[in-house]
mmCIF file of C-alpha atoms in Angstrom:
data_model
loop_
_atom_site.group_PDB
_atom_site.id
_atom_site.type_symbol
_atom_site.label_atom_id
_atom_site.label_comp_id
_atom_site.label_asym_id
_atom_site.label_seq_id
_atom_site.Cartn_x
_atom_site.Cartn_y
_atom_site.Cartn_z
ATOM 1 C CA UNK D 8 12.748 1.569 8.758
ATOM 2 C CA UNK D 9 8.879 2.746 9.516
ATOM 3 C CA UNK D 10 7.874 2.753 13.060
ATOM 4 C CA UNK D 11 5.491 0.288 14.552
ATOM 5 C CA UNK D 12 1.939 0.211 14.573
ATOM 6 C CA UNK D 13 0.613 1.966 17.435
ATOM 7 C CA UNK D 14 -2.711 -0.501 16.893
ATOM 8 C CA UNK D 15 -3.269 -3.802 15.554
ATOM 9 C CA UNK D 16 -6.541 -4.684 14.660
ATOM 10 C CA UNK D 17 -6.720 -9.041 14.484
ATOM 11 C CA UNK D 18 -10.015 -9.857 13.357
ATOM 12 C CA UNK D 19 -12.435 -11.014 10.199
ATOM 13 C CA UNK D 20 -12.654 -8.773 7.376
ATOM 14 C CA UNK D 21 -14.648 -8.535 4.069
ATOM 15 C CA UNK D 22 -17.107 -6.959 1.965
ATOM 16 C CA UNK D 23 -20.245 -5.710 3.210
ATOM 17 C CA UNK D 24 -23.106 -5.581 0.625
ATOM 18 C CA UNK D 25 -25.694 -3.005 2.573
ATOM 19 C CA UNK D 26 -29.028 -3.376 0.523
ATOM 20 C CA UNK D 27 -31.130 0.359 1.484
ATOM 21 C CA UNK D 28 -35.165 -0.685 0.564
ATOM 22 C CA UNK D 29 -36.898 2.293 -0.543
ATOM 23 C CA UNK D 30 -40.375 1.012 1.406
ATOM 24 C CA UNK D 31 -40.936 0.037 4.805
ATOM 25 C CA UNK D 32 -40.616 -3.476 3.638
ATOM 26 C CA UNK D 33 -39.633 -6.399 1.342
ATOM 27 C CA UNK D 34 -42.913 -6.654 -1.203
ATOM 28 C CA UNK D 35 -42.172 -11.200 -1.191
ATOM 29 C CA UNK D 36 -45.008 -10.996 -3.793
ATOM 30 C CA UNK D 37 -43.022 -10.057 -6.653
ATOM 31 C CA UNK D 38 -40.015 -11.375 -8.218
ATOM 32 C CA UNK D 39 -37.941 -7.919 -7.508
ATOM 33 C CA UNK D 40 -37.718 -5.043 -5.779
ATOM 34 C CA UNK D 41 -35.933 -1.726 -6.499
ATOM 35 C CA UNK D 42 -33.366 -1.116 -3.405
ATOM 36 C CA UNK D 43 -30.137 1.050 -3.580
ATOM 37 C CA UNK D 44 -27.291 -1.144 -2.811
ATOM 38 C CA UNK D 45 -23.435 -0.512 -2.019
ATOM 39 C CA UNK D 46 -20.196 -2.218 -1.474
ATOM 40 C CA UNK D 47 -17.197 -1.654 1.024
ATOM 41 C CA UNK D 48 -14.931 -2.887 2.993
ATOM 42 C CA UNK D 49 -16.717 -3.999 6.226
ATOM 43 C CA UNK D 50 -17.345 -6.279 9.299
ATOM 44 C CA UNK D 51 -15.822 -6.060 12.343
ATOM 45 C CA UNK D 52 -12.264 -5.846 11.798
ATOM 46 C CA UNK D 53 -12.441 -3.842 8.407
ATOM 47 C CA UNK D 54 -14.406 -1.037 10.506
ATOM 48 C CA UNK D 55 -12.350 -0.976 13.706
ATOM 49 C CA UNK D 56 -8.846 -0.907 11.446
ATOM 50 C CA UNK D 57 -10.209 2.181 9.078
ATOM 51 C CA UNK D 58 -11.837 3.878 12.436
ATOM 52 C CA UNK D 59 -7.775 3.699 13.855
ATOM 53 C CA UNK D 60 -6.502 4.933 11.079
ATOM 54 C CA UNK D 61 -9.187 7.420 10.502
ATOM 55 C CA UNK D 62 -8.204 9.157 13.804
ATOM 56 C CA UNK D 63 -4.510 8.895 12.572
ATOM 57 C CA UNK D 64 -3.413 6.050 14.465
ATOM 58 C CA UNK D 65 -0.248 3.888 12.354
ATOM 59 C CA UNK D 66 -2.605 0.907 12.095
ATOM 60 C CA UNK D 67 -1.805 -2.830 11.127
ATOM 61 C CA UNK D 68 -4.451 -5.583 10.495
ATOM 62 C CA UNK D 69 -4.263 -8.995 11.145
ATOM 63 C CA UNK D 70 -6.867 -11.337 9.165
ATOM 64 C CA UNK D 71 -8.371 -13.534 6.000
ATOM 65 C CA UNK D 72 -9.082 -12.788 2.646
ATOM 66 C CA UNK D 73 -9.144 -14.972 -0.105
ATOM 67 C CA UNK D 74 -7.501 -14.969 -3.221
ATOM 68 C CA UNK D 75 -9.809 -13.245 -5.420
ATOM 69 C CA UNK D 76 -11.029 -10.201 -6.375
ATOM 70 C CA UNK D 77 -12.757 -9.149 -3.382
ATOM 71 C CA UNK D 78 -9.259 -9.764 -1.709
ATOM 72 C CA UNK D 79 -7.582 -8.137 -4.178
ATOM 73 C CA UNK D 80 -9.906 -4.843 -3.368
ATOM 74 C CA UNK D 81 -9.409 -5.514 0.685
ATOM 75 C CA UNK D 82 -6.309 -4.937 0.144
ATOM 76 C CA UNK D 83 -6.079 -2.319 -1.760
ATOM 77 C CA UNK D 84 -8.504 -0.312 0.065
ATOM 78 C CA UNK D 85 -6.494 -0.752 3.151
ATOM 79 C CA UNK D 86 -3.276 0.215 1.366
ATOM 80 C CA UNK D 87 -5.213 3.874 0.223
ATOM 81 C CA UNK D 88 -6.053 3.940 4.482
ATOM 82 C CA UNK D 89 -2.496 3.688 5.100
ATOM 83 C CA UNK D 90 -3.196 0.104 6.997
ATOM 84 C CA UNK D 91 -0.491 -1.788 7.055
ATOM 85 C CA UNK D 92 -1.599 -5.160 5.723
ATOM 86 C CA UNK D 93 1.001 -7.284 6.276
ATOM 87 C CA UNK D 94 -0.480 -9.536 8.609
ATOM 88 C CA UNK D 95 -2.537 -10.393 5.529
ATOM 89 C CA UNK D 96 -3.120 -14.611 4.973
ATOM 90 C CA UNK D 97 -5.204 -16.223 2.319
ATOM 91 C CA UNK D 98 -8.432 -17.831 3.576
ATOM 92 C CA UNK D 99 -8.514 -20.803 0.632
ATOM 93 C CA UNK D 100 -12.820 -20.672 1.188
ATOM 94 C CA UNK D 101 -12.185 -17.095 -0.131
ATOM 95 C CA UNK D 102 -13.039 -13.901 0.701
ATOM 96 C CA UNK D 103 -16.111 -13.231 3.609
ATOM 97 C CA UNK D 104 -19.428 -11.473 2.921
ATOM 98 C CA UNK D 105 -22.634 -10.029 4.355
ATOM 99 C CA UNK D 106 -25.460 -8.904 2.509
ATOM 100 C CA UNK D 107 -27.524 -6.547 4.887
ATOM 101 C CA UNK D 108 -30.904 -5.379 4.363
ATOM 102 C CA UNK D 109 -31.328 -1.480 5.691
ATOM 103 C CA UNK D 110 -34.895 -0.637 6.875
ATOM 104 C CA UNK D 111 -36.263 3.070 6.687
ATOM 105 C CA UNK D 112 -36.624 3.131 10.540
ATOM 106 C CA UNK D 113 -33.173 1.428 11.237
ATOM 107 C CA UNK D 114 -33.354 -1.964 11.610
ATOM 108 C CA UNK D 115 -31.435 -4.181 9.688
ATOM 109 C CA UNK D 116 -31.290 -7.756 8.695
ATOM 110 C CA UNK D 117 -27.795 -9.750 8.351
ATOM 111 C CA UNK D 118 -26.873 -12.287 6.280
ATOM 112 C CA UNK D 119 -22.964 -13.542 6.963
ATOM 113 C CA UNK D 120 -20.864 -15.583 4.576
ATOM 114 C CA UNK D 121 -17.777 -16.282 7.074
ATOM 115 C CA UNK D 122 -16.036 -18.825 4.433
ATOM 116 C CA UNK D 123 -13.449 -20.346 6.299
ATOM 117 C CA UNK D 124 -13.039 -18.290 9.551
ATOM 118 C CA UNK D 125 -13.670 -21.126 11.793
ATOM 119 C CA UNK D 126 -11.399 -23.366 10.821
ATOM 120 C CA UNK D 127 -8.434 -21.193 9.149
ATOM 121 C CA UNK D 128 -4.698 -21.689 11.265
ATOM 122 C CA UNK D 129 -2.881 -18.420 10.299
ATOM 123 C CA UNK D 130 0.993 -18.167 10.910
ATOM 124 C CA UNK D 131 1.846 -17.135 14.408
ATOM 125 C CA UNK D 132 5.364 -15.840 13.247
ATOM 126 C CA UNK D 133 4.036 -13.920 10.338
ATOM 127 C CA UNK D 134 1.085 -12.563 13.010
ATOM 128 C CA UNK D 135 3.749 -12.087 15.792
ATOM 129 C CA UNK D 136 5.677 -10.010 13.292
ATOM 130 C CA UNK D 137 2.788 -7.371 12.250
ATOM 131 C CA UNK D 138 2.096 -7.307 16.324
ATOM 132 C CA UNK D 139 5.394 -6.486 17.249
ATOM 133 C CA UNK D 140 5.950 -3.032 18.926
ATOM 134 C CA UNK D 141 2.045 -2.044 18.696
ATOM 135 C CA UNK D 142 0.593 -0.636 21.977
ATOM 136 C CA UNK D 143 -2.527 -1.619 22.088
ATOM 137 C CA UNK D 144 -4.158 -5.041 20.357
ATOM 138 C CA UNK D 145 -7.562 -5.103 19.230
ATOM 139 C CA UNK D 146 -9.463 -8.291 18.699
ATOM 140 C CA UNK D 147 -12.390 -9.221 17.239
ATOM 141 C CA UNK D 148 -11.850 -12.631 18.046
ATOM 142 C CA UNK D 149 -13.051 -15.112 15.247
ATOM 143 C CA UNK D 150 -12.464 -18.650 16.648
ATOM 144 C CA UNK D 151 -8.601 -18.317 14.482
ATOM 145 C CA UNK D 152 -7.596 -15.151 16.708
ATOM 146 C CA UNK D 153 -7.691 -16.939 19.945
ATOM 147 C CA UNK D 154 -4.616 -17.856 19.355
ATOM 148 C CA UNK D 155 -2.696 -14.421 18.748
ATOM 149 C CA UNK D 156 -4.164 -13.222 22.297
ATOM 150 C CA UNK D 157 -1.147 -14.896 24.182
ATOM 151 C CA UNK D 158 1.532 -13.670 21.688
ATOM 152 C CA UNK D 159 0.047 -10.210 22.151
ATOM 153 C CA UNK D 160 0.062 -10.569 26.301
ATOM 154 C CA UNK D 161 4.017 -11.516 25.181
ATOM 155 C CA UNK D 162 4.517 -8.845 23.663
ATOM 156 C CA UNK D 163 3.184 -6.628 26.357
ATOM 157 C CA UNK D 164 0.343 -4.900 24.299
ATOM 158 C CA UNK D 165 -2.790 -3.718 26.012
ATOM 159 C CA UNK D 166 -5.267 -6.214 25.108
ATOM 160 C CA UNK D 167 -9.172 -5.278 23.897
ATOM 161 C CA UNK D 168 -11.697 -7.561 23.126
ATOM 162 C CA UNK D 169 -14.914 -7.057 21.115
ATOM 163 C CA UNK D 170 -17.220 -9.529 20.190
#
């Protein structure tokens, strides 16, 4: 038998499109402009899971994907971290995305596809059973995770909250 997670990360999850423009702005003009863009494994609870287990923490994560290829590579990429993803349900709406523009100077614009986040109902005993034994709970709380925080406070993990 493994041991525990020492975190669990609960929380939305999906791929982040960043879009890098080589000017110091979108030309609207013309049809296209050349950017450099690339794909990962991103938003809130996709960085603060790989950031645990970066700094060697036994990590679990607790979220959505959908059933389709950007799922399929959620989890897989998280399997490669060494993040357990058992706590793992299907958002039907599919997997989220955000396309974000990357300025030269830093700023950013953000455009977020949630899918179903507000409205998805995951399985508290499925949830309960990636929490159990972790030490501290991290949540990102999507509207769906407000209802893991009191079967973390059950189960006697410190509690942190990010928005």
């Amino acid at each position: 038998m493994s041991a525990p997670p020492e975190v669990v990360v609960v929380g939305n999850i999906g791929i982040d499109t960043n879009i890098y423009l080589h000017g110091d702005s979108i030309d609207w003009s013309v049809e296209g402009n050349f950017t450099h863009n690339t794909d990962a494994v991103g938003q809130a609870g996709g960085y603060a899971s790989r950031g645990y287990a970066g700094l060697g923490r036994r990590t679990a994560f607790v979220g959505a994907v959908g059933d389709d290829v950007l799922g399929r590579f959620i989890r897989e990429a998280l399997a490669a971290e060494g993040i357990d993803a058992k706590g793992l349900f299907i958002d039907p709406a599919g997997t989220c995305r955000s396309a974000n523009i990357m300025y030269p100077d830093g700023r950013r614009r953000n455009f977020y596809d949630g899918k179903g986040h507000m409205e998805l109902a995951p399985d508290l005993d499925a949830c309960r059973a990636a929490m159990e034994g972790a030490r501290l709970c991290h949540f990102n709380l999507p509207n769906w995770a407000r209802r893991l925080l009191p079967i973390a406070r059950e189960l006697g993990a410190t509690i942190a909250c990010a928005r």
